Amino acid sequence: MKHPHQGLDCALLSPSPDQWTGIPLRLSRPFVGRVAWLILASTTVGIYAGFRRWEDSGPSDRVSGYTLLDVLDIAGIGLVVAFSAVGWLIYRFNHGLAPLMLGLVAMTQTMESRTEAPFWWLGALFASLWALLDSGFMLRQTLHLRGLVRDLSPGTALRLTEDSRYQLRFGTGVNLMLAIAWWLLAAVLWWITLRIFNSMPGPGAADPERSWWSDSLASAAVLASAMGCYLLLRFTLGGVARSLTGVHAWQLPAVPGPVAELSPESDLEAGMIDVGRDTAEARCICVT
């Protein structure tokens, strides 16, 4: 028998079909991610084609020496080129990573006084505006949901099981834990990158193989750092959303709404119901 402190009372809310369908929807996650990819890819391809960027000399040919700024610049360029090639397939994080990566390249290009720097900034601006637009849809949905919570009369007070409490705690902190993990990985990669860079014979980076390793590891370090920042932002936004709406149990009507039924072959997204999996008696997700 569970002791009182082992459970958690959670109010049951039962919106009507009209109330549930009236909640504004966010943009499709694949659509948002692939538009962000399109902004990044079109910026990269346009600049490379317009400025013949691929004709730049290598690090060993730089008369001014090979600096950490060069490492960061090459790492950023490598990332935007890689995401231009495969970003269509890995769309989940594109809307957050695209403005960060384009902004990094724009910053390094500006510091190197490159003529194409303003065009990188323009791409970063468009990617940022797209991310803000998606955040606006999320805020609109959250505020509408907050109003619906206030309008609904709480029903039965449910006592959550220990497993449900664990899932709530895990769901709350998973993005923070992942952000810390990515930052730890980034710290290790940056440490190795700096070790390799500092071991190069002179400022001209006379060893192309070592400079290649430092550039490659720096690309991975930049990506890990950006992922940590993005996941921290997701953790923060999730906390804001929970503070606005509270945590409740919902008895959902069998009509379209922000929680959608998916066919078995569909790619599962957070907040959606897979009918075959989530309506089993062992799970506490209600469709009717």
PDB file of C-alpha atoms in Angstrom:
ATOM      1  CA  MET A   1       0.000   0.000   0.000  1.00  0.00           C
ATOM      2  CA  LYS A   2       1.343   3.415  -1.033  1.00  0.00           C
ATOM      3  CA  HIS A   3       1.938   6.074   1.565  1.00  0.00           C
ATOM      4  CA  PRO A   4       0.432   9.514   0.892  1.00  0.00           C
ATOM      5  CA  HIS A   5       3.789  11.082   0.082  1.00  0.00           C
ATOM      6  CA  GLN A   6       4.322   8.505  -2.673  1.00  0.00           C
ATOM      7  CA  GLY A   7       1.477   9.847  -4.799  1.00  0.00           C
ATOM      8  CA  LEU A   8       0.557  13.140  -6.349  1.00  0.00           C
ATOM      9  CA  ASP A   9      -2.918  14.576  -6.770  1.00  0.00           C
ATOM     10  CA  CYS A  10      -3.603  15.715 -10.316  1.00  0.00           C
ATOM     11  CA  ALA A  11      -6.886  17.310 -11.417  1.00  0.00           C
ATOM     12  CA  LEU A  12      -8.710  15.641 -14.314  1.00  0.00           C
ATOM     13  CA  LEU A  13      -9.810  18.096 -17.012  1.00  0.00           C
ATOM     14  CA  SER A  14     -12.382  17.117 -19.655  1.00  0.00           C
ATOM     15  CA  PRO A  15     -12.665  19.654 -22.488  1.00  0.00           C
ATOM     16  CA  SER A  16     -15.627  19.484 -24.867  1.00  0.00           C
ATOM     17  CA  PRO A  17     -15.031  18.666 -28.549  1.00  0.00           C
ATOM     18  CA  ASP A  18     -15.491  22.334 -29.469  1.00  0.00           C
ATOM     19  CA  GLN A  19     -13.054  23.479 -26.793  1.00  0.00           C
ATOM     20  CA  TRP A  20     -10.448  20.938 -27.858  1.00  0.00           C
ATOM     21  CA  THR A  21     -10.689  21.641 -31.585  1.00  0.00           C
ATOM     22  CA  GLY A  22     -10.578  25.377 -30.834  1.00  0.00           C
ATOM     23  CA  ILE A  23      -7.005  25.181 -29.562  1.00  0.00           C
ATOM     24  CA  PRO A  24      -4.735  26.737 -32.233  1.00  0.00           C
ATOM     25  CA  LEU A  25      -2.244  24.333 -33.745  1.00  0.00           C
ATOM     26  CA  ARG A  26       1.486  24.787 -34.155  1.00  0.00           C
ATOM     27  CA  LEU A  27       3.175  24.347 -37.499  1.00  0.00           C
ATOM     28  CA  SER A  28       4.147  20.811 -38.469  1.00  0.00           C
ATOM     29  CA  ARG A  29       7.533  19.886 -36.988  1.00  0.00           C
ATOM     30  CA  PRO A  30       8.895  18.425 -40.267  1.00  0.00           C
ATOM     31  CA  PHE A  31       7.712  21.550 -42.111  1.00  0.00           C
ATOM     32  CA  VAL A  32       9.384  23.902 -39.633  1.00  0.00           C
ATOM     33  CA  GLY A  33      12.663  21.964 -39.676  1.00  0.00           C
ATOM     34  CA  ARG A  34      12.814  21.680 -43.442  1.00  0.00           C
ATOM     35  CA  VAL A  35      12.086  25.354 -44.046  1.00  0.00           C
ATOM     36  CA  ALA A  36      14.964  26.133 -41.654  1.00  0.00           C
ATOM     37  CA  TRP A  37      17.139  23.730 -43.672  1.00  0.00           C
ATOM     38  CA  LEU A  38      16.072  25.455 -46.882  1.00  0.00           C
ATOM     39  CA  ILE A  39      17.129  28.855 -45.480  1.00  0.00           C
ATOM     40  CA  LEU A  40      20.521  27.489 -44.415  1.00  0.00           C
ATOM     41  CA  ALA A  41      21.114  25.556 -47.638  1.00  0.00           C
ATOM     42  CA  SER A  42      20.069  28.381 -49.959  1.00  0.00           C
ATOM     43  CA  THR A  43      22.296  30.828 -48.062  1.00  0.00           C
ATOM     44  CA  THR A  44      25.282  28.474 -48.244  1.00  0.00           C
ATOM     45  CA  VAL A  45      24.832  27.487 -51.893  1.00  0.00           C
ATOM     46  CA  GLY A  46      24.118  31.065 -52.965  1.00  0.00           C
ATOM     47  CA  ILE A  47      27.261  32.416 -51.281  1.00  0.00           C
ATOM     48  CA  TYR A  48      29.452  29.590 -52.537  1.00  0.00           C
ATOM     49  CA  ALA A  49      28.183  30.043 -56.092  1.00  0.00           C
ATOM     50  CA  GLY A  50      28.270  33.838 -56.017  1.00  0.00           C
ATOM     51  CA  PHE A  51      31.670  34.285 -54.362  1.00  0.00           C
ATOM     52  CA  ARG A  52      33.383  31.051 -55.565  1.00  0.00           C
ATOM     53  CA  ARG A  53      34.117  30.262 -51.917  1.00  0.00           C
ATOM     54  CA  TRP A  54      35.617  26.851 -52.723  1.00  0.00           C
ATOM     55  CA  GLU A  55      38.650  28.521 -54.328  1.00  0.00           C
ATOM     56  CA  ASP A  56      39.935  29.810 -50.972  1.00  0.00           C
ATOM     57  CA  SER A  57      43.473  28.693 -50.230  1.00  0.00           C
ATOM     58  CA  GLY A  58      44.104  26.176 -47.476  1.00  0.00           C
ATOM     59  CA  PRO A  59      45.406  26.983 -43.997  1.00  0.00           C
ATOM     60  CA  SER A  60      49.008  26.257 -44.903  1.00  0.00           C
ATOM     61  CA  ASP A  61      48.888  28.883 -47.664  1.00  0.00           C
ATOM     62  CA  ARG A  62      47.688  31.768 -45.496  1.00  0.00           C
ATOM     63  CA  VAL A  63      50.366  34.416 -45.416  1.00  0.00           C
ATOM     64  CA  SER A  64      49.036  35.869 -42.167  1.00  0.00           C
ATOM     65  CA  GLY A  65      49.355  32.588 -40.313  1.00  0.00           C
ATOM     66  CA  TYR A  66      46.821  30.059 -39.105  1.00  0.00           C
ATOM     67  CA  THR A  67      44.893  31.320 -36.070  1.00  0.00           C
ATOM     68  CA  LEU A  68      42.092  30.109 -33.829  1.00  0.00           C
ATOM     69  CA  LEU A  69      39.766  32.375 -35.785  1.00  0.00           C
ATOM     70  CA  ASP A  70      40.650  30.380 -38.899  1.00  0.00           C
ATOM     71  CA  VAL A  71      39.825  27.157 -37.031  1.00  0.00           C
ATOM     72  CA  LEU A  72      36.460  28.529 -35.946  1.00  0.00           C
ATOM     73  CA  ASP A  73      35.719  29.860 -39.430  1.00  0.00           C
ATOM     74  CA  ILE A  74      36.516  26.548 -41.128  1.00  0.00           C
ATOM     75  CA  ALA A  75      34.521  24.653 -38.477  1.00  0.00           C
ATOM     76  CA  GLY A  76      31.456  26.832 -39.115  1.00  0.00           C
ATOM     77  CA  ILE A  77      31.792  26.528 -42.881  1.00  0.00           C
ATOM     78  CA  GLY A  78      32.125  22.760 -42.586  1.00  0.00           C
ATOM     79  CA  LEU A  79      28.964  22.556 -40.485  1.00  0.00           C
ATOM     80  CA  VAL A  80      26.767  24.633 -42.800  1.00  0.00           C
ATOM     81  CA  VAL A  81      27.997  22.639 -45.794  1.00  0.00           C
ATOM     82  CA  ALA A  82      27.270  19.353 -43.994  1.00  0.00           C
ATOM     83  CA  PHE A  83      23.805  20.505 -42.905  1.00  0.00           C
ATOM     84  CA  SER A  84      23.083  21.722 -46.428  1.00  0.00           C
ATOM     85  CA  ALA A  85      23.731  18.165 -47.607  1.00  0.00           C
ATOM     86  CA  VAL A  86      21.835  16.170 -44.963  1.00  0.00           C
ATOM     87  CA  GLY A  87      19.648  18.657 -43.096  1.00  0.00           C
ATOM     88  CA  TRP A  88      16.515  17.638 -45.013  1.00  0.00           C
ATOM     89  CA  LEU A  89      16.675  14.239 -43.345  1.00  0.00           C
ATOM     90  CA  ILE A  90      17.528  15.357 -39.785  1.00  0.00           C
ATOM     91  CA  TYR A  91      14.947  18.103 -39.468  1.00  0.00           C
ATOM     92  CA  ARG A  92      14.124  17.906 -35.745  1.00  0.00           C
ATOM     93  CA  PHE A  93      16.688  20.445 -34.546  1.00  0.00           C
ATOM     94  CA  ASN A  94      17.158  22.518 -37.697  1.00  0.00           C
ATOM     95  CA  HIS A  95      14.997  25.467 -36.663  1.00  0.00           C
ATOM     96  CA  GLY A  96      17.159  25.964 -33.571  1.00  0.00           C
ATOM     97  CA  LEU A  97      20.558  25.111 -35.056  1.00  0.00           C
ATOM     98  CA  ALA A  98      20.233  27.012 -38.356  1.00  0.00           C
ATOM     99  CA  PRO A  99      20.354  30.537 -36.858  1.00  0.00           C
ATOM    100  CA  LEU A 100      23.172  29.523 -34.495  1.00  0.00           C
ATOM    101  CA  MET A 101      25.365  28.070 -37.254  1.00  0.00           C
ATOM    102  CA  LEU A 102      24.669  30.847 -39.745  1.00  0.00           C
ATOM    103  CA  GLY A 103      25.307  33.403 -37.010  1.00  0.00           C
ATOM    104  CA  LEU A 104      28.658  31.788 -36.172  1.00  0.00           C
ATOM    105  CA  VAL A 105      29.803  31.884 -39.802  1.00  0.00           C
ATOM    106  CA  ALA A 106      28.553  35.464 -40.167  1.00  0.00           C
ATOM    107  CA  MET A 107      30.540  36.477 -37.073  1.00  0.00           C
ATOM    108  CA  THR A 108      33.798  34.844 -38.181  1.00  0.00           C
ATOM    109  CA  GLN A 109      33.433  36.160 -41.724  1.00  0.00           C
ATOM    110  CA  THR A 110      32.873  39.666 -40.347  1.00  0.00           C
ATOM    111  CA  MET A 111      35.962  39.431 -38.133  1.00  0.00           C
ATOM    112  CA  GLU A 112      37.974  38.359 -41.191  1.00  0.00           C
ATOM    113  CA  SER A 113      36.507  41.275 -43.212  1.00  0.00           C
ATOM    114  CA  ARG A 114      35.066  38.985 -45.870  1.00  0.00           C
ATOM    115  CA  THR A 115      32.919  40.605 -48.543  1.00  0.00           C
ATOM    116  CA  GLU A 116      30.270  37.886 -48.206  1.00  0.00           C
ATOM    117  CA  ALA A 117      29.755  38.482 -44.466  1.00  0.00           C
ATOM    118  CA  PRO A 118      26.562  40.596 -44.911  1.00  0.00           C
ATOM    119  CA  PHE A 119      24.939  37.753 -46.843  1.00  0.00           C
ATOM    120  CA  TRP A 120      25.689  35.316 -44.013  1.00  0.00           C
ATOM    121  CA  TRP A 121      24.094  37.795 -41.613  1.00  0.00           C
ATOM    122  CA  LEU A 122      21.065  38.005 -43.910  1.00  0.00           C
ATOM    123  CA  GLY A 123      20.697  34.215 -43.825  1.00  0.00           C
ATOM    124  CA  ALA A 124      21.065  34.201 -40.037  1.00  0.00           C
ATOM    125  CA  LEU A 125      18.387  36.902 -39.813  1.00  0.00           C
ATOM    126  CA  PHE A 126      15.906  34.920 -41.918  1.00  0.00           C
ATOM    127  CA  ALA A 127      16.618  31.738 -39.918  1.00  0.00           C
ATOM    128  CA  SER A 128      16.120  33.650 -36.653  1.00  0.00           C
ATOM    129  CA  LEU A 129      12.846  35.185 -37.848  1.00  0.00           C
ATOM    130  CA  TRP A 130      11.592  31.731 -38.832  1.00  0.00           C
ATOM    131  CA  ALA A 131      12.471  30.356 -35.385  1.00  0.00           C
ATOM    132  CA  LEU A 132      10.706  33.329 -33.751  1.00  0.00           C
ATOM    133  CA  LEU A 133       7.619  32.749 -35.899  1.00  0.00           C
ATOM    134  CA  ASP A 134       7.469  29.123 -34.767  1.00  0.00           C
ATOM    135  CA  SER A 135       7.903  30.266 -31.152  1.00  0.00           C
ATOM    136  CA  GLY A 136       5.017  32.684 -31.675  1.00  0.00           C
ATOM    137  CA  PHE A 137       2.734  29.818 -32.693  1.00  0.00           C
ATOM    138  CA  MET A 138       3.851  27.911 -29.594  1.00  0.00           C
ATOM    139  CA  LEU A 139       3.159  30.912 -27.339  1.00  0.00           C
ATOM    140  CA  ARG A 140      -0.281  31.435 -28.876  1.00  0.00           C
ATOM    141  CA  GLN A 141      -1.172  27.784 -28.288  1.00  0.00           C
ATOM    142  CA  THR A 142       0.147  27.862 -24.710  1.00  0.00           C
ATOM    143  CA  LEU A 143      -1.792  30.995 -23.792  1.00  0.00           C
ATOM    144  CA  HIS A 144      -4.987  29.577 -25.315  1.00  0.00           C
ATOM    145  CA  LEU A 145      -4.460  26.362 -23.361  1.00  0.00           C
ATOM    146  CA  ARG A 146      -3.914  28.390 -20.199  1.00  0.00           C
ATOM    147  CA  GLY A 147      -7.280  30.085 -20.724  1.00  0.00           C
ATOM    148  CA  LEU A 148      -8.944  26.720 -21.332  1.00  0.00           C
ATOM    149  CA  VAL A 149      -7.501  25.339 -18.077  1.00  0.00           C
ATOM    150  CA  ARG A 150      -8.973  28.294 -16.197  1.00  0.00           C
ATOM    151  CA  ASP A 151     -12.393  27.824 -17.829  1.00  0.00           C
ATOM    152  CA  LEU A 152     -12.655  24.101 -17.139  1.00  0.00           C
ATOM    153  CA  SER A 153     -13.963  22.835 -13.810  1.00  0.00           C
ATOM    154  CA  PRO A 154     -11.522  20.354 -12.276  1.00  0.00           C
ATOM    155  CA  GLY A 155     -12.955  16.878 -12.144  1.00  0.00           C
ATOM    156  CA  THR A 156     -11.777  13.916 -10.127  1.00  0.00           C
ATOM    157  CA  ALA A 157      -8.467  14.315  -8.329  1.00  0.00           C
ATOM    158  CA  LEU A 158      -6.245  11.509  -9.596  1.00  0.00           C
ATOM    159  CA  ARG A 159      -3.426   9.952  -7.611  1.00  0.00           C
ATOM    160  CA  LEU A 160      -0.513   9.394  -9.982  1.00  0.00           C
ATOM    161  CA  THR A 161       1.558   6.255  -9.661  1.00  0.00           C
ATOM    162  CA  GLU A 162       5.234   6.344  -8.865  1.00  0.00           C
ATOM    163  CA  ASP A 163       5.974   5.471 -12.496  1.00  0.00           C
ATOM    164  CA  SER A 164       3.906   8.434 -13.685  1.00  0.00           C
ATOM    165  CA  ARG A 165       5.690  10.740 -11.249  1.00  0.00           C
ATOM    166  CA  TYR A 166       9.035   9.502 -12.548  1.00  0.00           C
ATOM    167  CA  GLN A 167       7.958  10.107 -16.134  1.00  0.00           C
ATOM    168  CA  LEU A 168       6.910  13.661 -15.256  1.00  0.00           C
ATOM    169  CA  ARG A 169      10.221  14.369 -13.524  1.00  0.00           C
ATOM    170  CA  PHE A 170      12.191  12.824 -16.367  1.00  0.00           C
ATOM    171  CA  GLY A 171      10.208  14.685 -19.010  1.00  0.00           C
ATOM    172  CA  THR A 172      10.787  17.942 -17.158  1.00  0.00           C
ATOM    173  CA  GLY A 173      14.547  17.612 -16.874  1.00  0.00           C
ATOM    174  CA  VAL A 174      15.552  15.540 -19.898  1.00  0.00           C
ATOM    175  CA  ASN A 175      16.460  18.539 -22.063  1.00  0.00           C
ATOM    176  CA  LEU A 176      18.589  20.008 -19.262  1.00  0.00           C
ATOM    177  CA  MET A 177      20.404  16.702 -18.750  1.00  0.00           C
ATOM    178  CA  LEU A 178      21.005  16.378 -22.493  1.00  0.00           C
ATOM    179  CA  ALA A 179      22.242  19.975 -22.671  1.00  0.00           C
ATOM    180  CA  ILE A 180      24.778  19.289 -19.905  1.00  0.00           C
ATOM    181  CA  ALA A 181      25.891  16.097 -21.675  1.00  0.00           C
ATOM    182  CA  TRP A 182      26.407  17.970 -24.960  1.00  0.00           C
ATOM    183  CA  TRP A 183      28.370  20.709 -23.189  1.00  0.00           C
ATOM    184  CA  LEU A 184      30.607  18.144 -21.488  1.00  0.00           C
ATOM    185  CA  LEU A 185      31.265  16.585 -24.887  1.00  0.00           C
ATOM    186  CA  ALA A 186      31.972  20.042 -26.319  1.00  0.00           C
ATOM    187  CA  ALA A 187      34.443  20.774 -23.500  1.00  0.00           C
ATOM    188  CA  VAL A 188      36.361  17.585 -24.244  1.00  0.00           C
ATOM    189  CA  LEU A 189      36.404  18.281 -27.981  1.00  0.00           C
ATOM    190  CA  TRP A 190      37.549  21.880 -27.484  1.00  0.00           C
ATOM    191  CA  TRP A 191      40.311  20.711 -25.149  1.00  0.00           C
ATOM    192  CA  ILE A 192      41.584  18.211 -27.745  1.00  0.00           C
ATOM    193  CA  THR A 193      41.259  20.809 -30.518  1.00  0.00           C
ATOM    194  CA  LEU A 194      43.342  23.343 -28.603  1.00  0.00           C
ATOM    195  CA  ARG A 195      45.934  20.702 -27.742  1.00  0.00           C
ATOM    196  CA  ILE A 196      46.369  19.858 -31.428  1.00  0.00           C
ATOM    197  CA  PHE A 197      46.381  23.517 -32.468  1.00  0.00           C
ATOM    198  CA  ASN A 198      48.990  24.487 -29.868  1.00  0.00           C
ATOM    199  CA  SER A 199      51.225  21.591 -30.913  1.00  0.00           C
ATOM    200  CA  MET A 200      51.452  22.809 -34.505  1.00  0.00           C
ATOM    201  CA  PRO A 201      54.938  23.981 -35.588  1.00  0.00           C
ATOM    202  CA  GLY A 202      54.542  27.732 -35.829  1.00  0.00           C
ATOM    203  CA  PRO A 203      51.738  30.112 -36.750  1.00  0.00           C
ATOM    204  CA  GLY A 204      51.694  28.989 -40.391  1.00  0.00           C
ATOM    205  CA  ALA A 205      50.283  25.553 -39.547  1.00  0.00           C
ATOM    206  CA  ALA A 206      52.930  23.784 -41.595  1.00  0.00           C
ATOM    207  CA  ASP A 207      51.443  20.381 -40.792  1.00  0.00           C
ATOM    208  CA  PRO A 208      48.279  20.014 -42.952  1.00  0.00           C
ATOM    209  CA  GLU A 209      47.315  16.735 -41.296  1.00  0.00           C
ATOM    210  CA  ARG A 210      47.262  18.292 -37.831  1.00  0.00           C
ATOM    211  CA  SER A 211      45.359  21.345 -39.033  1.00  0.00           C
ATOM    212  CA  TRP A 212      42.806  19.018 -40.652  1.00  0.00           C
ATOM    213  CA  TRP A 213      42.292  17.253 -37.326  1.00  0.00           C
ATOM    214  CA  SER A 214      41.888  20.511 -35.440  1.00  0.00           C
ATOM    215  CA  ASP A 215      39.340  21.781 -37.979  1.00  0.00           C
ATOM    216  CA  SER A 216      37.326  18.544 -37.881  1.00  0.00           C
ATOM    217  CA  LEU A 217      37.287  18.357 -34.087  1.00  0.00           C
ATOM    218  CA  ALA A 218      36.389  22.053 -33.899  1.00  0.00           C
ATOM    219  CA  SER A 219      33.364  21.382 -36.149  1.00  0.00           C
ATOM    220  CA  ALA A 220      32.207  18.650 -33.782  1.00  0.00           C
ATOM    221  CA  ALA A 221      32.840  20.931 -30.782  1.00  0.00           C
ATOM    222  CA  VAL A 222      30.824  23.771 -32.332  1.00  0.00           C
ATOM    223  CA  LEU A 223      27.951  21.390 -33.086  1.00  0.00           C
ATOM    224  CA  ALA A 224      27.995  20.015 -29.532  1.00  0.00           C
ATOM    225  CA  SER A 225      28.032  23.546 -28.099  1.00  0.00           C
ATOM    226  CA  ALA A 226      25.114  24.597 -30.318  1.00  0.00           C
ATOM    227  CA  MET A 227      23.114  21.508 -29.347  1.00  0.00           C
ATOM    228  CA  GLY A 228      23.648  22.318 -25.681  1.00  0.00           C
ATOM    229  CA  CYS A 229      22.383  25.873 -26.202  1.00  0.00           C
ATOM    230  CA  TYR A 230      19.358  24.673 -28.162  1.00  0.00           C
ATOM    231  CA  LEU A 231      18.392  22.042 -25.585  1.00  0.00           C
ATOM    232  CA  LEU A 232      18.768  24.558 -22.749  1.00  0.00           C
ATOM    233  CA  LEU A 233      16.376  26.846 -24.636  1.00  0.00           C
ATOM    234  CA  ARG A 234      13.895  23.969 -25.000  1.00  0.00           C
ATOM    235  CA  PHE A 235      14.177  23.250 -21.265  1.00  0.00           C
ATOM    236  CA  THR A 236      13.523  26.908 -20.468  1.00  0.00           C
ATOM    237  CA  LEU A 237      10.531  27.165 -22.798  1.00  0.00           C
ATOM    238  CA  GLY A 238       9.098  23.943 -21.370  1.00  0.00           C
ATOM    239  CA  GLY A 239       9.383  25.346 -17.863  1.00  0.00           C
ATOM    240  CA  VAL A 240       7.630  28.537 -18.922  1.00  0.00           C
ATOM    241  CA  ALA A 241       4.827  26.542 -20.557  1.00  0.00           C
ATOM    242  CA  ARG A 242       4.328  24.382 -17.457  1.00  0.00           C
ATOM    243  CA  SER A 243       4.265  27.453 -15.232  1.00  0.00           C
ATOM    244  CA  LEU A 244       1.559  28.999 -17.419  1.00  0.00           C
ATOM    245  CA  THR A 245      -0.704  25.967 -17.780  1.00  0.00           C
ATOM    246  CA  GLY A 246       0.116  23.722 -14.830  1.00  0.00           C
ATOM    247  CA  VAL A 247       0.276  19.927 -14.928  1.00  0.00           C
ATOM    248  CA  HIS A 248      -3.068  18.162 -15.332  1.00  0.00           C
ATOM    249  CA  ALA A 249      -4.593  14.907 -16.469  1.00  0.00           C
ATOM    250  CA  TRP A 250      -6.668  15.324 -19.620  1.00  0.00           C
ATOM    251  CA  GLN A 251      -9.582  13.258 -20.803  1.00  0.00           C
ATOM    252  CA  LEU A 252      -9.522  13.996 -24.505  1.00  0.00           C
ATOM    253  CA  PRO A 253     -12.514  13.861 -26.861  1.00  0.00           C
ATOM    254  CA  ALA A 254     -12.119  11.755 -29.989  1.00  0.00           C
ATOM    255  CA  VAL A 255     -11.832  14.767 -32.316  1.00  0.00           C
ATOM    256  CA  PRO A 256      -8.881  16.464 -34.010  1.00  0.00           C
ATOM    257  CA  GLY A 257      -6.822  18.721 -31.790  1.00  0.00           C
ATOM    258  CA  PRO A 258      -3.240  19.524 -30.743  1.00  0.00           C
ATOM    259  CA  VAL A 259      -2.848  15.865 -29.765  1.00  0.00           C
ATOM    260  CA  ALA A 260      -3.224  14.005 -33.036  1.00  0.00           C
ATOM    261  CA  GLU A 261      -3.821  10.362 -33.865  1.00  0.00           C
ATOM    262  CA  LEU A 262      -1.127   8.917 -36.100  1.00  0.00           C
ATOM    263  CA  SER A 263      -1.116   6.004 -38.494  1.00  0.00           C
ATOM    264  CA  PRO A 264       1.305   3.181 -37.580  1.00  0.00           C
ATOM    265  CA  GLU A 265       3.753   4.162 -40.337  1.00  0.00           C
ATOM    266  CA  SER A 266       3.906   7.806 -39.253  1.00  0.00           C
ATOM    267  CA  ASP A 267       6.945   9.259 -37.543  1.00  0.00           C
ATOM    268  CA  LEU A 268       6.032   9.824 -33.882  1.00  0.00           C
ATOM    269  CA  GLU A 269       6.221  13.364 -32.557  1.00  0.00           C
ATOM    270  CA  ALA A 270       5.985  14.604 -28.988  1.00  0.00           C
ATOM    271  CA  GLY A 271       2.390  15.259 -27.937  1.00  0.00           C
ATOM    272  CA  MET A 272       0.852  12.874 -30.461  1.00  0.00           C
ATOM    273  CA  ILE A 273      -0.964   9.607 -29.905  1.00  0.00           C
ATOM    274  CA  ASP A 274      -0.150   6.358 -31.603  1.00  0.00           C
ATOM    275  CA  VAL A 275      -3.523   4.617 -31.437  1.00  0.00           C
ATOM    276  CA  GLY A 276      -2.170   1.080 -31.366  1.00  0.00           C
ATOM    277  CA  ARG A 277       0.382   1.804 -28.660  1.00  0.00           C
ATOM    278  CA  ASP A 278      -1.169   4.462 -26.454  1.00  0.00           C
ATOM    279  CA  THR A 279      -4.732   3.228 -26.041  1.00  0.00           C
ATOM    280  CA  ALA A 280      -3.785  -0.017 -24.374  1.00  0.00           C
ATOM    281  CA  GLU A 281      -5.263  -0.552 -20.920  1.00  0.00           C
ATOM    282  CA  ALA A 282      -1.820  -0.409 -19.308  1.00  0.00           C
ATOM    283  CA  ARG A 283      -1.300   3.209 -20.399  1.00  0.00           C
ATOM    284  CA  CYS A 284      -3.000   6.272 -18.944  1.00  0.00           C
ATOM    285  CA  ILE A 285      -3.635   8.176 -22.173  1.00  0.00           C
ATOM    286  CA  CYS A 286      -7.332   8.642 -22.885  1.00  0.00           C
ATOM    287  CA  VAL A 287      -8.718   9.133 -26.384  1.00  0.00           C
ATOM    288  CA  THR A 288     -12.413   8.891 -25.449  1.00  0.00           C
TER     289      THR A 288
END
